[in-house]
mmCIF file of C-alpha atoms in Angstrom:
data_model
loop_
_atom_site.group_PDB
_atom_site.id
_atom_site.type_symbol
_atom_site.label_atom_id
_atom_site.label_comp_id
_atom_site.label_asym_id
_atom_site.label_seq_id
_atom_site.Cartn_x
_atom_site.Cartn_y
_atom_site.Cartn_z
ATOM 1 C CA MET L 13 8.124 -29.111 3.513
ATOM 2 C CA GLY L 14 7.959 -31.316 6.499
ATOM 3 C CA SER L 15 8.274 -31.290 10.150
ATOM 4 C CA PRO L 16 8.713 -33.699 13.117
ATOM 5 C CA ARG L 17 5.006 -33.207 14.019
ATOM 6 C CA ARG L 18 3.535 -34.557 10.840
ATOM 7 C CA ALA L 19 2.611 -37.853 12.352
ATOM 8 C CA GLU L 20 0.457 -35.971 14.951
ATOM 9 C CA ASN L 21 -1.860 -34.521 12.269
ATOM 10 C CA PRO L 22 -4.977 -36.460 11.722
ATOM 11 C CA PRO L 23 -6.179 -36.936 7.992
ATOM 12 C CA LEU L 24 -7.841 -33.883 6.591
ATOM 13 C CA ASP L 25 -11.001 -34.945 4.909
ATOM 14 C CA ARG L 26 -14.134 -33.140 3.428
ATOM 15 C CA ASP L 27 -16.383 -34.234 6.266
ATOM 16 C CA HIS L 28 -14.286 -32.297 8.983
ATOM 17 C CA LEU L 29 -13.946 -29.105 6.941
ATOM 18 C CA ALA L 30 -16.040 -26.128 7.634
ATOM 19 C CA SER L 31 -18.244 -25.016 4.912
ATOM 20 C CA ASP L 32 -16.888 -21.492 5.038
ATOM 21 C CA PRO L 33 -13.174 -21.075 4.509
ATOM 22 C CA ILE L 34 -12.950 -18.087 7.058
ATOM 23 C CA GLU L 35 -14.280 -20.378 9.696
ATOM 24 C CA GLN L 36 -11.873 -23.171 8.683
ATOM 25 C CA PHE L 37 -9.060 -20.605 8.802
ATOM 26 C CA ALA L 38 -10.068 -19.373 12.231
ATOM 27 C CA ALA L 39 -9.919 -23.020 13.454
ATOM 28 C CA TRP L 40 -6.329 -23.531 12.123
ATOM 29 C CA PHE L 41 -5.217 -20.085 13.342
ATOM 30 C CA SER L 42 -6.296 -20.963 16.835
ATOM 31 C CA ASP L 43 -4.371 -24.210 16.629
ATOM 32 C CA ALA L 44 -1.246 -22.308 15.591
ATOM 33 C CA GLN L 45 -1.441 -19.856 18.429
ATOM 34 C CA GLY L 46 0.827 -21.160 21.158
ATOM 35 C CA ALA L 47 2.228 -23.932 18.876
ATOM 36 C CA VAL L 48 4.035 -21.499 16.407
ATOM 37 C CA PRO L 49 6.370 -18.676 17.244
ATOM 38 C CA LEU L 50 4.741 -15.988 14.906
ATOM 39 C CA PRO L 51 1.525 -17.490 13.581
ATOM 40 C CA GLU L 52 0.464 -14.256 11.875
ATOM 41 C CA ALA L 53 3.656 -13.971 9.718
ATOM 42 C CA MET L 54 2.725 -14.503 6.009
ATOM 43 C CA THR L 55 3.949 -13.884 2.558
ATOM 44 C CA LEU L 56 2.313 -11.207 0.436
ATOM 45 C CA ALA L 57 2.762 -11.621 -3.247
ATOM 46 C CA THR L 58 1.898 -9.006 -5.771
ATOM 47 C CA VAL L 59 2.814 -8.095 -9.286
ATOM 48 C CA ASP L 60 3.970 -4.586 -10.633
ATOM 49 C CA ALA L 61 2.649 -2.656 -13.528
ATOM 50 C CA ASP L 62 4.726 -4.600 -15.928
ATOM 51 C CA GLY L 63 3.537 -7.990 -14.520
ATOM 52 C CA SER L 64 6.818 -8.813 -12.656
ATOM 53 C CA PRO L 65 6.118 -10.850 -9.399
ATOM 54 C CA ASP L 66 7.275 -9.660 -6.010
ATOM 55 C CA ALA L 67 6.917 -10.966 -2.500
ATOM 56 C CA ARG L 68 7.678 -10.149 1.049
ATOM 57 C CA MET L 69 6.731 -11.004 4.632
ATOM 58 C CA VAL L 70 4.034 -9.054 6.474
ATOM 59 C CA LEU L 71 1.903 -9.639 9.517
ATOM 60 C CA LEU L 72 -1.796 -10.570 9.447
ATOM 61 C CA LYS L 73 -3.768 -8.119 11.605
ATOM 62 C CA GLY L 74 -7.114 -9.681 11.565
ATOM 63 C CA SER L 75 -9.288 -11.903 9.525
ATOM 64 C CA GLY L 76 -13.226 -12.257 9.253
ATOM 65 C CA PRO L 77 -16.004 -12.680 6.859
ATOM 66 C CA ASP L 78 -14.743 -9.920 4.667
ATOM 67 C CA GLY L 79 -11.266 -11.251 4.356
ATOM 68 C CA PHE L 80 -7.621 -10.684 5.612
ATOM 69 C CA ARG L 81 -6.161 -7.462 6.898
ATOM 70 C CA PHE L 82 -2.654 -6.130 6.922
ATOM 71 C CA PHE L 83 -0.993 -2.628 7.112
ATOM 72 C CA THR L 84 1.846 -0.898 5.368
ATOM 73 C CA ASN L 85 3.094 2.229 3.592
ATOM 74 C CA TYR L 86 0.889 3.095 0.762
ATOM 75 C CA GLU L 87 3.832 4.532 -1.090
ATOM 76 C CA SER L 88 6.006 1.569 -0.680
ATOM 77 C CA ALA L 89 6.778 -0.945 -3.565
ATOM 78 C CA LYS L 90 3.850 -3.179 -2.467
ATOM 79 C CA GLY L 91 1.624 -0.222 -2.074
ATOM 80 C CA GLU L 92 2.274 0.924 -5.652
ATOM 81 C CA GLN L 93 1.834 -2.580 -6.977
ATOM 82 C CA LEU L 94 -1.532 -3.032 -5.200
ATOM 83 C CA ALA L 95 -2.569 0.445 -6.547
ATOM 84 C CA ALA L 96 -1.638 -0.795 -10.147
ATOM 85 C CA LYS L 97 -3.221 -4.261 -10.076
ATOM 86 C CA GLY L 98 -5.552 -4.500 -7.025
ATOM 87 C CA ARG L 99 -4.926 -8.237 -6.524
ATOM 88 C CA ALA L 100 -2.549 -10.225 -4.387
ATOM 89 C CA ALA L 101 -1.922 -13.606 -2.946
ATOM 90 C CA LEU L 102 -1.085 -14.698 0.629
ATOM 91 C CA VAL L 103 0.781 -17.637 1.915
ATOM 92 C CA ILE L 104 0.879 -18.589 5.628
ATOM 93 C CA TYR L 105 3.069 -21.687 6.581
ATOM 94 C CA TRP L 106 2.899 -23.122 10.099
ATOM 95 C CA ARG L 107 6.009 -25.412 10.106
ATOM 96 C CA GLU L 108 5.304 -26.817 13.528
ATOM 97 C CA LEU L 109 1.924 -28.088 12.519
ATOM 98 C CA ASP L 110 2.876 -28.808 8.854
ATOM 99 C CA ARG L 111 0.039 -26.689 7.537
ATOM 100 C CA GLN L 112 -0.103 -24.083 4.861
ATOM 101 C CA VAL L 113 -2.918 -21.688 3.836
ATOM 102 C CA ARG L 114 -2.909 -19.872 0.373
ATOM 103 C CA VAL L 115 -5.218 -17.047 -0.360
ATOM 104 C CA ARG L 116 -5.879 -15.150 -3.742
ATOM 105 C CA GLY L 117 -8.206 -12.143 -4.122
ATOM 106 C CA LYS L 118 -8.872 -8.569 -4.622
ATOM 107 C CA VAL L 119 -7.312 -5.906 -2.338
ATOM 108 C CA GLU L 120 -8.773 -2.683 -1.238
ATOM 109 C CA ARG L 121 -7.709 -0.008 1.312
ATOM 110 C CA LEU L 122 -9.406 -0.072 4.732
ATOM 111 C CA SER L 123 -11.262 2.962 5.894
ATOM 112 C CA PRO L 124 -9.343 5.954 7.416
ATOM 113 C CA GLU L 125 -11.140 5.200 10.645
ATOM 114 C CA ASP L 126 -9.843 1.535 10.658
ATOM 115 C CA SER L 127 -6.382 2.618 9.852
ATOM 116 C CA ASP L 128 -6.449 5.325 12.500
ATOM 117 C CA ALA L 129 -7.612 2.797 15.232
ATOM 118 C CA TYR L 130 -4.836 0.273 14.434
ATOM 119 C CA PHE L 131 -2.111 3.030 14.154
ATOM 120 C CA ALA L 132 -3.114 4.340 17.565
ATOM 121 C CA SER L 133 -2.696 0.777 18.963
ATOM 122 C CA ARG L 134 0.972 0.448 17.830
ATOM 123 C CA PRO L 135 3.898 1.379 20.085
ATOM 124 C CA ARG L 136 5.124 4.951 20.002
ATOM 125 C CA ASP L 137 8.376 3.995 18.466
ATOM 126 C CA SER L 138 6.770 2.076 15.764
ATOM 127 C CA GLN L 139 4.397 5.067 14.974
ATOM 128 C CA ILE L 140 7.341 7.447 14.672
ATOM 129 C CA ALA L 141 9.174 4.939 12.292
ATOM 130 C CA ALA L 142 6.231 4.613 10.103
ATOM 131 C CA ALA L 143 5.857 8.450 10.005
ATOM 132 C CA ILE L 144 9.440 9.116 8.896
ATOM 133 C CA SER L 145 10.192 6.090 6.676
ATOM 134 C CA PRO L 146 10.253 6.630 2.835
ATOM 135 C CA GLN L 147 9.670 2.827 2.615
ATOM 136 C CA SER L 148 11.304 0.945 -0.405
ATOM 137 C CA ARG L 149 13.244 4.159 -1.348
ATOM 138 C CA PRO L 150 16.972 4.395 -1.276
ATOM 139 C CA VAL L 151 18.061 6.177 1.961
ATOM 140 C CA GLU L 152 21.150 6.520 4.076
ATOM 141 C CA ARG L 153 20.910 5.181 7.682
ATOM 142 C CA GLU L 154 22.082 8.632 9.057
ATOM 143 C CA GLU L 155 19.187 10.223 7.279
ATOM 144 C CA LEU L 156 16.770 7.770 8.823
ATOM 145 C CA ASP L 157 18.101 8.360 12.310
ATOM 146 C CA ARG L 158 18.014 12.103 11.832
ATOM 147 C CA ARG L 159 14.414 12.136 10.726
ATOM 148 C CA TYR L 160 13.500 9.762 13.672
ATOM 149 C CA ALA L 161 15.200 11.966 16.246
ATOM 150 C CA GLU L 162 13.779 15.144 14.724
ATOM 151 C CA LEU L 163 10.194 13.909 14.907
ATOM 152 C CA ALA L 164 10.611 12.455 18.333
ATOM 153 C CA GLY L 165 11.964 15.721 19.582
ATOM 154 C CA GLU L 166 9.184 17.698 18.072
ATOM 155 C CA LEU L 167 6.499 15.439 19.571
ATOM 156 C CA GLY L 168 7.914 15.463 23.124
ATOM 157 C CA LYS L 169 5.828 12.836 25.004
ATOM 158 C CA SER L 170 2.925 12.904 22.521
ATOM 159 C CA ASN L 171 2.224 10.337 19.915
ATOM 160 C CA PRO L 172 2.192 11.081 16.161
ATOM 161 C CA THR L 173 -1.059 11.020 14.298
ATOM 162 C CA ARG L 174 -1.299 8.415 11.426
ATOM 163 C CA PRO L 175 0.392 9.781 8.379
ATOM 164 C CA GLY L 176 -1.527 9.846 5.167
ATOM 165 C CA HIS L 177 0.911 7.466 3.329
ATOM 166 C CA TRP L 178 0.377 4.675 5.881
ATOM 167 C CA GLY L 179 -2.640 2.436 6.460
ATOM 168 C CA GLY L 180 -4.488 -0.763 6.019
ATOM 169 C CA TYR L 181 -5.531 -3.158 3.271
ATOM 170 C CA LEU L 182 -8.227 -5.749 3.080
ATOM 171 C CA LEU L 183 -7.729 -8.786 0.826
ATOM 172 C CA ARG L 184 -11.168 -10.184 0.044
ATOM 173 C CA PRO L 185 -10.580 -13.917 -0.980
ATOM 174 C CA ASP L 186 -11.712 -15.549 -4.217
ATOM 175 C CA VAL L 187 -9.721 -18.693 -3.523
ATOM 176 C CA ILE L 188 -8.455 -20.211 -0.285
ATOM 177 C CA GLU L 189 -6.556 -23.444 -0.241
ATOM 178 C CA PHE L 190 -5.696 -25.490 2.970
ATOM 179 C CA TRP L 191 -2.740 -27.783 2.780
ATOM 180 C CA GLN L 192 -1.794 -30.273 5.473
ATOM 181 C CA GLY L 193 1.383 -32.410 5.242
ATOM 182 C CA ARG L 194 1.158 -36.287 5.343
ATOM 183 C CA ASP L 195 3.660 -39.106 5.122
ATOM 184 C CA SER L 196 4.934 -40.232 1.892
ATOM 185 C CA ARG L 197 4.302 -36.859 0.361
ATOM 186 C CA MET L 198 0.501 -37.867 0.200
ATOM 187 C CA HIS L 199 -0.385 -34.474 1.439
ATOM 188 C CA ASP L 200 -4.078 -33.309 1.920
ATOM 189 C CA ARG L 201 -5.205 -30.234 -0.023
ATOM 190 C CA PHE L 202 -8.609 -28.626 -0.180
ATOM 191 C CA ARG L 203 -9.380 -25.529 -2.281
ATOM 192 C CA TYR L 204 -12.418 -23.265 -1.637
ATOM 193 C CA SER L 205 -13.501 -21.206 -4.625
ATOM 194 C CA ARG L 206 -16.043 -18.582 -4.400
ATOM 195 C CA SER L 207 -19.131 -18.891 -6.552
ATOM 196 C CA GLU L 208 -22.603 -17.341 -6.780
ATOM 197 C CA ASP L 209 -23.964 -19.908 -4.437
ATOM 198 C CA GLY L 210 -21.176 -19.594 -1.773
ATOM 199 C CA TRP L 211 -18.037 -21.632 -1.688
ATOM 200 C CA ARG L 212 -17.220 -24.791 -3.830
ATOM 201 C CA ILE L 213 -14.777 -27.148 -2.156
ATOM 202 C CA GLU L 214 -12.555 -29.613 -4.086
ATOM 203 C CA ARG L 215 -9.805 -31.784 -3.044
ATOM 204 C CA LEU L 216 -6.582 -31.377 -4.961
ATOM 205 C CA ALA L 217 -3.870 -33.748 -5.793
ATOM 206 C CA PRO L 218 -0.746 -33.209 -3.731
#
């Protein structure tokens, strides 16, 4: 990893970290907005029922005291893997800032009301695509186009309601690591681990 902006990063030390990793993430995410083309892009890593790892890019759709939110098809490969294991990891890398955030924790579905609200905020074309796509299943392009045109025609100018196979997830973090690039590969790494008393913070070797 590395970027031309590394020299602009001040050292990351314990005294300048927030005591809560969600607050620290919010500060870094704010820095990334305007500096990174798509700051909400992140890798979601899961394992299947046999323990084989899998990963793909998704979009972060909110973070707060409870954790990190994203949305997808419940019947997709990642949806089935989350149902089987209930745990996942996230990686967010902001190359322009030479920063990385890693998150691990338990995953649960958001409430139907939360999923409805986000679905309603999406562009109509994206709503239709989510409704007709058998995500992760083999399909011919012609079949996808046919399904899309068919539903769009049935709806007229109306928007589809959220299909039952699509909705949101919340990853509740157990561990969050903040990585900041430094010269000579002497990077700064701090790991927050959840404990009964709150969060334990440790510096890790690069």
